[in-house]
GROMACS .gro file of N, CA and C in nm:
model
  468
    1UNK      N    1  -2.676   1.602   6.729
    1UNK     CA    2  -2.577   1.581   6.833
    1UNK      C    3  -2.521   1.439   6.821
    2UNK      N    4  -2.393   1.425   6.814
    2UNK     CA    5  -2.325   1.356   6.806
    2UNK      C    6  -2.330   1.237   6.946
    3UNK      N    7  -2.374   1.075   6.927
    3UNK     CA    8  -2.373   0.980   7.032
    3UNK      C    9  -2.221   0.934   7.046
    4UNK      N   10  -2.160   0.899   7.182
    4UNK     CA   11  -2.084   0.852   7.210
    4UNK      C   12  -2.114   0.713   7.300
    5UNK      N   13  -2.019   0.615   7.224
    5UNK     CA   14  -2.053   0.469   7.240
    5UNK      C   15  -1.895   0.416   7.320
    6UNK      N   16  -1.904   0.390   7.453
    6UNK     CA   17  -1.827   0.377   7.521
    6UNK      C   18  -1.774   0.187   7.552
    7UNK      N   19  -1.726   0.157   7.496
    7UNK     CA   20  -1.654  -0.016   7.502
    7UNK      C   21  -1.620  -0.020   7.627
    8UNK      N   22  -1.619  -0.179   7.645
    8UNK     CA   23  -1.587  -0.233   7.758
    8UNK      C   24  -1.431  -0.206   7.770
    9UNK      N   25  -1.339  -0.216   7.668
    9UNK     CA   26  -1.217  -0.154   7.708
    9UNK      C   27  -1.170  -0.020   7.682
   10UNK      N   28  -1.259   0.081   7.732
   10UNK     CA   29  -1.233   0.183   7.762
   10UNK      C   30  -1.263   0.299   7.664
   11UNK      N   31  -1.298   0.265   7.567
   11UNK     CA   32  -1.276   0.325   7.424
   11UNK      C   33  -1.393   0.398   7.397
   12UNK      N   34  -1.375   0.510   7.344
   12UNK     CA   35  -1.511   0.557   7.341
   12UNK      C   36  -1.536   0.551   7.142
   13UNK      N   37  -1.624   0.536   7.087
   13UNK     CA   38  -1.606   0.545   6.960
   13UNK      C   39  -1.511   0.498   6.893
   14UNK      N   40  -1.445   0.413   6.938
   14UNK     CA   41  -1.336   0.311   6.886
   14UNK      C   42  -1.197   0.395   6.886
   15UNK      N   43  -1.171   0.527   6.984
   15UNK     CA   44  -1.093   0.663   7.041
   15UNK      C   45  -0.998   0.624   7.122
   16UNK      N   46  -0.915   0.559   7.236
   16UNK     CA   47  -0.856   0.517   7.328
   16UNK      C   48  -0.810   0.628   7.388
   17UNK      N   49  -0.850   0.705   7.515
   17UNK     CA   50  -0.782   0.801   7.538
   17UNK      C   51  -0.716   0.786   7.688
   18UNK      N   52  -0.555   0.777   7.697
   18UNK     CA   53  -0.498   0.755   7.820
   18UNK      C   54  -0.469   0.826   7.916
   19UNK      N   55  -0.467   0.762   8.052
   19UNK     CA   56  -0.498   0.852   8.162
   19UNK      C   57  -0.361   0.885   8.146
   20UNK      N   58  -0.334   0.952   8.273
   20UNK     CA   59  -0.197   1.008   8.281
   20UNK      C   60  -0.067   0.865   8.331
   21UNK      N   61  -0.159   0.772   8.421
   21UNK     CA   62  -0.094   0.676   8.469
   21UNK      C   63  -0.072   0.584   8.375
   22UNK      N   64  -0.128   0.585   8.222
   22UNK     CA   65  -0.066   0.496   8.105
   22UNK      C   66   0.026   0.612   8.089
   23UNK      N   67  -0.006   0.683   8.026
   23UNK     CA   68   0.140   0.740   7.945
   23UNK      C   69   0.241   0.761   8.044
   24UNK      N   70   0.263   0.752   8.206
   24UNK     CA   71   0.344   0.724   8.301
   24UNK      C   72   0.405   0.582   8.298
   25UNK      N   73   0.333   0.497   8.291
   25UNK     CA   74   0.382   0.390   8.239
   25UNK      C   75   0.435   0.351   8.114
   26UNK      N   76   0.440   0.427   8.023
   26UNK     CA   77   0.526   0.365   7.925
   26UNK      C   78   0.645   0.451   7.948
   27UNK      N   79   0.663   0.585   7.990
   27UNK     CA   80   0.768   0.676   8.029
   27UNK      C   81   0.857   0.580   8.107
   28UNK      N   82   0.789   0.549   8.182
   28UNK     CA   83   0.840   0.471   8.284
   28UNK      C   84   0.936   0.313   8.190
   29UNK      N   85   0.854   0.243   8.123
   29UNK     CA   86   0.938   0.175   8.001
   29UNK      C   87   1.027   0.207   7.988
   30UNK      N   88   1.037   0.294   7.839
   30UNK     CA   89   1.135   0.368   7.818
   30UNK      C   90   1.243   0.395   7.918
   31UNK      N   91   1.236   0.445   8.052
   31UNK     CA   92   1.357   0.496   8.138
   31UNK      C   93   1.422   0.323   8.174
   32UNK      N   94   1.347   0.263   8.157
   32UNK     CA   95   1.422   0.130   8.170
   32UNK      C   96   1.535   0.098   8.085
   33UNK      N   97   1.419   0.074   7.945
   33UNK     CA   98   1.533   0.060   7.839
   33UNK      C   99   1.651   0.163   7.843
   34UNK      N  100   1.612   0.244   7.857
   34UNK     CA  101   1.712   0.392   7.845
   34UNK      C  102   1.849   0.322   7.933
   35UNK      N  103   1.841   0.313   8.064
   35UNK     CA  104   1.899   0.316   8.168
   35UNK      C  105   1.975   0.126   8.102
   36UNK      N  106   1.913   0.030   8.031
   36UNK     CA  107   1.950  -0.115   7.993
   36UNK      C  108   2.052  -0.092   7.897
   37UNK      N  109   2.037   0.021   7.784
   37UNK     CA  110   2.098   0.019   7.687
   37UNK      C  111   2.222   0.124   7.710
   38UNK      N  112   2.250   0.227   7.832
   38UNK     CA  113   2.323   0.277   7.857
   38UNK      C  114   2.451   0.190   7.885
   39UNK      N  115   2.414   0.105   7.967
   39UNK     CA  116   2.483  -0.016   8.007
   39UNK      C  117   2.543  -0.125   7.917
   40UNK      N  118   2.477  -0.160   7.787
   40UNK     CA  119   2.484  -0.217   7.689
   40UNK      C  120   2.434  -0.394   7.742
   41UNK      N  121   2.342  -0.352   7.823
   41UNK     CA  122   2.255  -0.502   7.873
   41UNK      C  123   2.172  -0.560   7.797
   42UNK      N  124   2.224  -0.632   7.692
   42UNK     CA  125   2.144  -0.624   7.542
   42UNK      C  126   2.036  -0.740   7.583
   43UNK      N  127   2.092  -0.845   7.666
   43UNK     CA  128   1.998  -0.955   7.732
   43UNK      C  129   1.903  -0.947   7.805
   44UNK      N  130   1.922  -0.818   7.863
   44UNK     CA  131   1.761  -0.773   7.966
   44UNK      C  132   1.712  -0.702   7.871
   45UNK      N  133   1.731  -0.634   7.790
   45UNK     CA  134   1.707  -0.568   7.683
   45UNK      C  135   1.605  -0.645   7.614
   46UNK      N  136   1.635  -0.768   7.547
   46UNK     CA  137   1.589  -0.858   7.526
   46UNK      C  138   1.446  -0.943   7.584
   47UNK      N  139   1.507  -0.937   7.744
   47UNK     CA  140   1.362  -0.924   7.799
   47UNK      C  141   1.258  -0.845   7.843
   48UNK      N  142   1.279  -0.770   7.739
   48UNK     CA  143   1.208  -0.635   7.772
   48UNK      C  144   1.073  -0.646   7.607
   49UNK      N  145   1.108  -0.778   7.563
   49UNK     CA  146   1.084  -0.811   7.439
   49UNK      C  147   0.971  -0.924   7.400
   50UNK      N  148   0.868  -0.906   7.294
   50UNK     CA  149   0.827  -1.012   7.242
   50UNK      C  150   0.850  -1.063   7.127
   51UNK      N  151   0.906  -1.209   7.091
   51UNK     CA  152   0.994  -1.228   7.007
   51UNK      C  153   0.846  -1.360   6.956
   52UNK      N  154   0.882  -1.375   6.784
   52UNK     CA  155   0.940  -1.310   6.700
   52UNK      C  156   0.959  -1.174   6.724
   53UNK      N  157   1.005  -1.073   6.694
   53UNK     CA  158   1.013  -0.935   6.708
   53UNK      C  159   1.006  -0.896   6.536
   54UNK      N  160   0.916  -0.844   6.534
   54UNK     CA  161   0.915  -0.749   6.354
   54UNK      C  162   0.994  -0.595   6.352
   55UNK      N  163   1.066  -0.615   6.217
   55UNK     CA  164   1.137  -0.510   6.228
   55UNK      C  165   1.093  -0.513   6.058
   56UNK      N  166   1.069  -0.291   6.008
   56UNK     CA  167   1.075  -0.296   5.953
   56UNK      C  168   1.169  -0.151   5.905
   57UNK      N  169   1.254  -0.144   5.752
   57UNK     CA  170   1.344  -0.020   5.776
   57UNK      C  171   1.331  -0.057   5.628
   58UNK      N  172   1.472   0.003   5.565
   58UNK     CA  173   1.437   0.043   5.404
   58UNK      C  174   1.595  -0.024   5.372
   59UNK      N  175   1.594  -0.001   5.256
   59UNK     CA  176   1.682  -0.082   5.151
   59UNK      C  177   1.787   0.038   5.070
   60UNK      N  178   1.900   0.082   5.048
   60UNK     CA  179   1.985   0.114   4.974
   60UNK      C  180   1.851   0.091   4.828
   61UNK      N  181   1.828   0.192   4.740
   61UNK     CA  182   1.779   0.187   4.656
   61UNK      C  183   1.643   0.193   4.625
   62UNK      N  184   1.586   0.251   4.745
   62UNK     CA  185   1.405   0.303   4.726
   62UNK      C  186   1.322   0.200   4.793
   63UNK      N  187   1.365   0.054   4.887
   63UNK     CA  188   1.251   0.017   4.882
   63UNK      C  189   1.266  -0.004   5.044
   64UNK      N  190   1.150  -0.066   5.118
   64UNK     CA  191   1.140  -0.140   5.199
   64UNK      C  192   1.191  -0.275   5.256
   65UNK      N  193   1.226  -0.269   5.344
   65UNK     CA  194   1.233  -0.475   5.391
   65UNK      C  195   1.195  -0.481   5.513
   66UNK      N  196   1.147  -0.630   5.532
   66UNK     CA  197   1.102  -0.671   5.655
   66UNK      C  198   1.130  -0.779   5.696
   67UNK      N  199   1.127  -0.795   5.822
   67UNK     CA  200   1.203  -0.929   5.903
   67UNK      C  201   1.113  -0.926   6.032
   68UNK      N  202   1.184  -1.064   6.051
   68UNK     CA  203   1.123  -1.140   6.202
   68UNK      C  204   1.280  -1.167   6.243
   69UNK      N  205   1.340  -1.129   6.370
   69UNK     CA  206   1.441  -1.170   6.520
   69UNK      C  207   1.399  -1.256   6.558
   70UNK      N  208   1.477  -1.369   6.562
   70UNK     CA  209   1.417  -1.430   6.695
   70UNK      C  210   1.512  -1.389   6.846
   71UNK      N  211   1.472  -1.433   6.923
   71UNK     CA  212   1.569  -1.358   7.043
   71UNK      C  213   1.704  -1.380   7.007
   72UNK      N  214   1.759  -1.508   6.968
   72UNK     CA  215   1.945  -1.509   6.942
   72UNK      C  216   1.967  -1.400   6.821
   73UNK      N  217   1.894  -1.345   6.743
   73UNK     CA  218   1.896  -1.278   6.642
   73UNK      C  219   1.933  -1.188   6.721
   74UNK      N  220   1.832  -1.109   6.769
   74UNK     CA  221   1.792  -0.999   6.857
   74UNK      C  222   1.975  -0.953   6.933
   75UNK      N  223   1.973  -1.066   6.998
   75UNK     CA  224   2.086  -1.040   7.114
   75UNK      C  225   2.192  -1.014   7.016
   76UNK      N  226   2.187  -1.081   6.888
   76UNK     CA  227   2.336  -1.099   6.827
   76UNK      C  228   2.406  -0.943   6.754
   77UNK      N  229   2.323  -0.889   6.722
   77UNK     CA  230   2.291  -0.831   6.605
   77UNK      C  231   2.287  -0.666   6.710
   78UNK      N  232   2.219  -0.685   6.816
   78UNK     CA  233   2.248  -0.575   6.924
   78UNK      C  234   2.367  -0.536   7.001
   79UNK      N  235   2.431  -0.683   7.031
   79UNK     CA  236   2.539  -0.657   7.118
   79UNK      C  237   2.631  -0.587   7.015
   80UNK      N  238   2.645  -0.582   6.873
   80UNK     CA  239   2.713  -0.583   6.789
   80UNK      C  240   2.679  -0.378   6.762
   81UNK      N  241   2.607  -0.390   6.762
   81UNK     CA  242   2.563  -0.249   6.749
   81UNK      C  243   2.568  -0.186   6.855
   82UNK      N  244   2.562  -0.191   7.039
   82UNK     CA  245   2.561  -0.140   7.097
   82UNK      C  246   2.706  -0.115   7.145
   83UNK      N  247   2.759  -0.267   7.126
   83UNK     CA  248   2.870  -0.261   7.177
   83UNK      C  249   2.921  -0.268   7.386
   84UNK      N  250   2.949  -0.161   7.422
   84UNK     CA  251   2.950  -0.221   7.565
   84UNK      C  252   2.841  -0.092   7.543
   85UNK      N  253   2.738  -0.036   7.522
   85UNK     CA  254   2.644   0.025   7.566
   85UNK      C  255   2.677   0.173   7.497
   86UNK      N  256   2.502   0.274   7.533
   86UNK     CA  257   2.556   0.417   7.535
   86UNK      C  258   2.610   0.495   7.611
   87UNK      N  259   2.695   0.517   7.694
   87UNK     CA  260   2.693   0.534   7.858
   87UNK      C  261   2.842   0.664   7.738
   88UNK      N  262   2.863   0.611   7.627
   88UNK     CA  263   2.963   0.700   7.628
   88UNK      C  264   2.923   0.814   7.504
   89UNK      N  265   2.740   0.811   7.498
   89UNK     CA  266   2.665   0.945   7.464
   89UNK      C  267   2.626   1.005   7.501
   90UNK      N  268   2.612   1.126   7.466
   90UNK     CA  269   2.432   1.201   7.512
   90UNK      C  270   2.330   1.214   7.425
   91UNK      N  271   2.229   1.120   7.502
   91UNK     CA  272   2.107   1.099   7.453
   91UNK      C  273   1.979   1.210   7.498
   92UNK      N  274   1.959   1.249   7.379
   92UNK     CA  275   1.865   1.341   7.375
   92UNK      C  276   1.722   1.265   7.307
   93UNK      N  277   1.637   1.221   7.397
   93UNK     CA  278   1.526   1.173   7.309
   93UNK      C  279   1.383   1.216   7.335
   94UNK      N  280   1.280   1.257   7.225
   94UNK     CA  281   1.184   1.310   7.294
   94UNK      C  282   1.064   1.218   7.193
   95UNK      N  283   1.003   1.153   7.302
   95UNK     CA  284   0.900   1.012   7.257
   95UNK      C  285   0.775   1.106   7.226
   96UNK      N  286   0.680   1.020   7.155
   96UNK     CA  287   0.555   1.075   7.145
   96UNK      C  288   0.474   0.941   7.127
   97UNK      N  289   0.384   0.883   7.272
   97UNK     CA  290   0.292   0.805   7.251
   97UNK      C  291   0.174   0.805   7.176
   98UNK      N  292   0.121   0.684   7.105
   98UNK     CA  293   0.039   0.704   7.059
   98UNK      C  294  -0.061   0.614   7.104
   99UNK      N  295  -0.165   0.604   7.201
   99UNK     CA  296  -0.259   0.486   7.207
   99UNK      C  297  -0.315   0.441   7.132
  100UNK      N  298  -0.313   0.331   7.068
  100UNK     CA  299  -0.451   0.252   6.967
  100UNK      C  300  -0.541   0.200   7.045
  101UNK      N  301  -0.528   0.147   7.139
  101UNK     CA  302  -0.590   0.091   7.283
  101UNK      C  303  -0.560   0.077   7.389
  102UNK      N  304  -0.540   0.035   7.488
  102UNK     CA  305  -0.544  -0.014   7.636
  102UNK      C  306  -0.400  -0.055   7.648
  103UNK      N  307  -0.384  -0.155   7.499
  103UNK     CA  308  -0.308  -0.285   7.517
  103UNK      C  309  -0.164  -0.232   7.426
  104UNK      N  310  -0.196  -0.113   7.296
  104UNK     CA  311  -0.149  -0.150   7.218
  104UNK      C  312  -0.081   0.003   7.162
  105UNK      N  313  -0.010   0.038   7.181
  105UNK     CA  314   0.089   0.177   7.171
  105UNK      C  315   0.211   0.202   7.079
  106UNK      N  316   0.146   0.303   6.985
  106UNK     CA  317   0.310   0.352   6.900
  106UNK      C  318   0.369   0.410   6.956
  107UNK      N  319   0.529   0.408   6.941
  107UNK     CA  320   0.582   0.519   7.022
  107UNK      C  321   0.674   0.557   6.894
  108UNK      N  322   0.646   0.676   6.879
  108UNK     CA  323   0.713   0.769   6.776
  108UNK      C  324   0.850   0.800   6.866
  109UNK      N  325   1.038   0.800   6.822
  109UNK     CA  326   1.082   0.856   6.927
  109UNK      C  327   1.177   0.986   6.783
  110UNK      N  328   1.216   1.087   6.819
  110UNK     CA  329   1.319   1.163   6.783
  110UNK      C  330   1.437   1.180   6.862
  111UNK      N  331   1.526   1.125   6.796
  111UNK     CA  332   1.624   1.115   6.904
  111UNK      C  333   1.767   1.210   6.842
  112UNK      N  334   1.837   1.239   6.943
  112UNK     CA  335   1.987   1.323   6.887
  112UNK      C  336   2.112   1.269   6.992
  113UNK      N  337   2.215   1.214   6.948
  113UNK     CA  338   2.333   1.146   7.020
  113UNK      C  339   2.450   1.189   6.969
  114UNK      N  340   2.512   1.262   7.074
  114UNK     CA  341   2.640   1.333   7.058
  114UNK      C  342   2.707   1.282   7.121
  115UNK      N  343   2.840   1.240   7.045
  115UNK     CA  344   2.991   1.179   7.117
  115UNK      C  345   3.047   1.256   7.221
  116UNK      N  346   3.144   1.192   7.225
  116UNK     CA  347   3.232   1.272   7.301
  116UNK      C  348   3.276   1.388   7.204
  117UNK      N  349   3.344   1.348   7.091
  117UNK     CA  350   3.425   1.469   7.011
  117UNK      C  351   3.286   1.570   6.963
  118UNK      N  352   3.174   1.560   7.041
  118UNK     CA  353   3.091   1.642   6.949
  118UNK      C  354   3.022   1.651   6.872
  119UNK      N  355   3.016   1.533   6.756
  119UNK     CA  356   3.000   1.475   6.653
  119UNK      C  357   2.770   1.480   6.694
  120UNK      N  358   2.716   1.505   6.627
  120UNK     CA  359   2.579   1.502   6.663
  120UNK      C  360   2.508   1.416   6.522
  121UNK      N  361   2.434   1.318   6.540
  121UNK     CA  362   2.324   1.230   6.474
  121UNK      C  363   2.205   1.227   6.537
  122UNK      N  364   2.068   1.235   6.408
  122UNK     CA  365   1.963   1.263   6.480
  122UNK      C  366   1.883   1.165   6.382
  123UNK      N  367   1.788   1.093   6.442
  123UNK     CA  368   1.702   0.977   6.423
  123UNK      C  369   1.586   1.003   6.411
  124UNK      N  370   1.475   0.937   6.375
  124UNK     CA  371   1.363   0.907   6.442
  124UNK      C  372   1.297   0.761   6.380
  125UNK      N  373   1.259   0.712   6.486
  125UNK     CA  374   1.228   0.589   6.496
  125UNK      C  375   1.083   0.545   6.553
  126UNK      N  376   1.017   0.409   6.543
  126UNK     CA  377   0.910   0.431   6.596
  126UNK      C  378   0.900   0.246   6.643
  127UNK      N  379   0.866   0.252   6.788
  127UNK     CA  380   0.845   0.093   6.819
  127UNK      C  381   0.671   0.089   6.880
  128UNK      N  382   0.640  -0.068   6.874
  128UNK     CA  383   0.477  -0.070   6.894
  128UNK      C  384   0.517  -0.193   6.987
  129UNK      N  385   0.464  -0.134   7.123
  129UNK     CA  386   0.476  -0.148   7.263
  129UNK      C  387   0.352  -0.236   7.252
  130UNK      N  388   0.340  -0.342   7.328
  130UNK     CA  389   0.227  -0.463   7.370
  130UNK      C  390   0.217  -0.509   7.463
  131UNK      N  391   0.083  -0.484   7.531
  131UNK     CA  392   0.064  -0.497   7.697
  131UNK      C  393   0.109  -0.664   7.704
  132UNK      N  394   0.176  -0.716   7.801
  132UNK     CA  395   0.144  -0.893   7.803
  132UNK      C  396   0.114  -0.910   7.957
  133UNK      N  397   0.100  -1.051   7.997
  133UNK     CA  398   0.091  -1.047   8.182
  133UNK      C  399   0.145  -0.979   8.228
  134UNK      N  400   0.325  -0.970   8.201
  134UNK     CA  401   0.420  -0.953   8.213
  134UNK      C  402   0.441  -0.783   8.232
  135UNK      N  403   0.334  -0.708   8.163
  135UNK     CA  404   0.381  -0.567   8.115
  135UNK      C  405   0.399  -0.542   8.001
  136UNK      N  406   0.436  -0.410   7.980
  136UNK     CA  407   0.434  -0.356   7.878
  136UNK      C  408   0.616  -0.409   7.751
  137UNK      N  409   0.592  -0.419   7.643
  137UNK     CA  410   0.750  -0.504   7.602
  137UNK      C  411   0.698  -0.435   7.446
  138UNK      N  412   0.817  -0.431   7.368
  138UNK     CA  413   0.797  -0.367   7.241
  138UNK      C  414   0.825  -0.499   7.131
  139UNK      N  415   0.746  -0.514   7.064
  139UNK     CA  416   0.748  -0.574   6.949
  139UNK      C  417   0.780  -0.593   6.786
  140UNK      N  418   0.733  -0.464   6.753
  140UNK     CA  419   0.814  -0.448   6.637
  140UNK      C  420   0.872  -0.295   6.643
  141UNK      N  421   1.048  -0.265   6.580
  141UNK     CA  422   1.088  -0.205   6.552
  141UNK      C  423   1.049  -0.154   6.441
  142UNK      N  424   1.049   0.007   6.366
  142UNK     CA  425   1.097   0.050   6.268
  142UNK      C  426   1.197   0.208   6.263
  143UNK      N  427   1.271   0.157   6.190
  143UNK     CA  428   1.393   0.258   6.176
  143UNK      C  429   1.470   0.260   6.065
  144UNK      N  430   1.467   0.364   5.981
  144UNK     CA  431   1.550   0.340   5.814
  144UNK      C  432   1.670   0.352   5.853
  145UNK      N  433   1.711   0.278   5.755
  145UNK     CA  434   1.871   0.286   5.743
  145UNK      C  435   1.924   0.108   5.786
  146UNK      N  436   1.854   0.026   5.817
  146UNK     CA  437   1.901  -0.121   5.866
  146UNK      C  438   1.900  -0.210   5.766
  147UNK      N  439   1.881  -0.219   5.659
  147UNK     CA  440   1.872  -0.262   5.561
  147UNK      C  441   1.998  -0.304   5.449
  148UNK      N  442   2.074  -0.277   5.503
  148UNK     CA  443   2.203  -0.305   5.395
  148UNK      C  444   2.213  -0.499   5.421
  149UNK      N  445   2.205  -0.497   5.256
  149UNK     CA  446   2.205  -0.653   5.246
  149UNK      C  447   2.105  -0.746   5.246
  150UNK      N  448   1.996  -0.654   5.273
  150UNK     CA  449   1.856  -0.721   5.318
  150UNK      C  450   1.772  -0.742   5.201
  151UNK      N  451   1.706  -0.845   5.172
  151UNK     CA  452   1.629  -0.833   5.030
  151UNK      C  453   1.504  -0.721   5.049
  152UNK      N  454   1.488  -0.654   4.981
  152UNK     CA  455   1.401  -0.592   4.957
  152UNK      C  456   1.229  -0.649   4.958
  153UNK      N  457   1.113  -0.538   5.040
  153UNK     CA  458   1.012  -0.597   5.071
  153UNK      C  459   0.961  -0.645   4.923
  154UNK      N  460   0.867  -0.758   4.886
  154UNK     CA  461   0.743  -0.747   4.804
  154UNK      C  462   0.651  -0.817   4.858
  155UNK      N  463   0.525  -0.736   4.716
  155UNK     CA  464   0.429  -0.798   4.807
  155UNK      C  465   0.354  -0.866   4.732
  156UNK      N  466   0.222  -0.914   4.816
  156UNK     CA  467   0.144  -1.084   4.795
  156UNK      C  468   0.209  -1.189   4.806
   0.00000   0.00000   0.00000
């Protein structure tokens, strides 16, 4: 029979398993951002953030790259992409948390955004959410396709 060894933060066998009131709380996240970026509030957006912020996505030509934002990055580079916001899509997104711990959460999202004319694009992306005093704030992005122009990852 199998022993189970229960940690002081919650963990059983090094397992993290969340109540309903975590994965309510990051839902709850998310409807923030959701509701920030509809708007195209790229600056609360922002503080919704721990910066450096790591982002990682892929390269035109097979490979990887990776970066550090700092917040003027962040803001610059968003407002530019959001523009005045999504308010003129429909966002279809369906998240899938993942606990590593208490503190420390993937969020897998699949997402689908249709224009006005109809036009439908479908994503999936994944950000890693980090408890701070403050709450819960996402830290590093990843999403392919951001990479144009970017040097390509290597490593050591």
């Amino acid at each position: 029979m199998a022993q189970t060894a229960t940690r002081q933060d919650g963990t059983e066998n090094g397992a993290f398993t969340p109540s309903a009131e975590d994965v309510a709380a990051i839902e709850a996240w998310f409807a923030e951002y959701d509701a920030l970026a509809e708007r195209g509030a790229v600056e609360e957006i922002a503080g919704l953030a721990v910066f450096p912020l790591n982002l990682a996505t892929d390269v035109p030509g097979g490979a990887a790259a990776v970066r550090q934002w700092s917040r003027e990055e962040f803001v610059e580079v968003m407002t530019e992409v959001m523009g005045g916001g999504t308010a003129g899509l429909a966002m279809e997104s369906v998240r899938t948390p993942r606990f590593l711990t208490a503190n420390l959460v993937l969020v897998e999202t699949e997402a689908t955004m249709t224009d006005e004319d109809g036009n439908r694009q479908s994503t999936r992306y994944a950000d890693l959410l980090v408890r701070t005093a403050d709450g819960w704030a996402f830290q590093t992005m990843v999403q392919g396709g951001w990479g144009q122009g970017w040097p390509p990852a290597t490593r050591g």
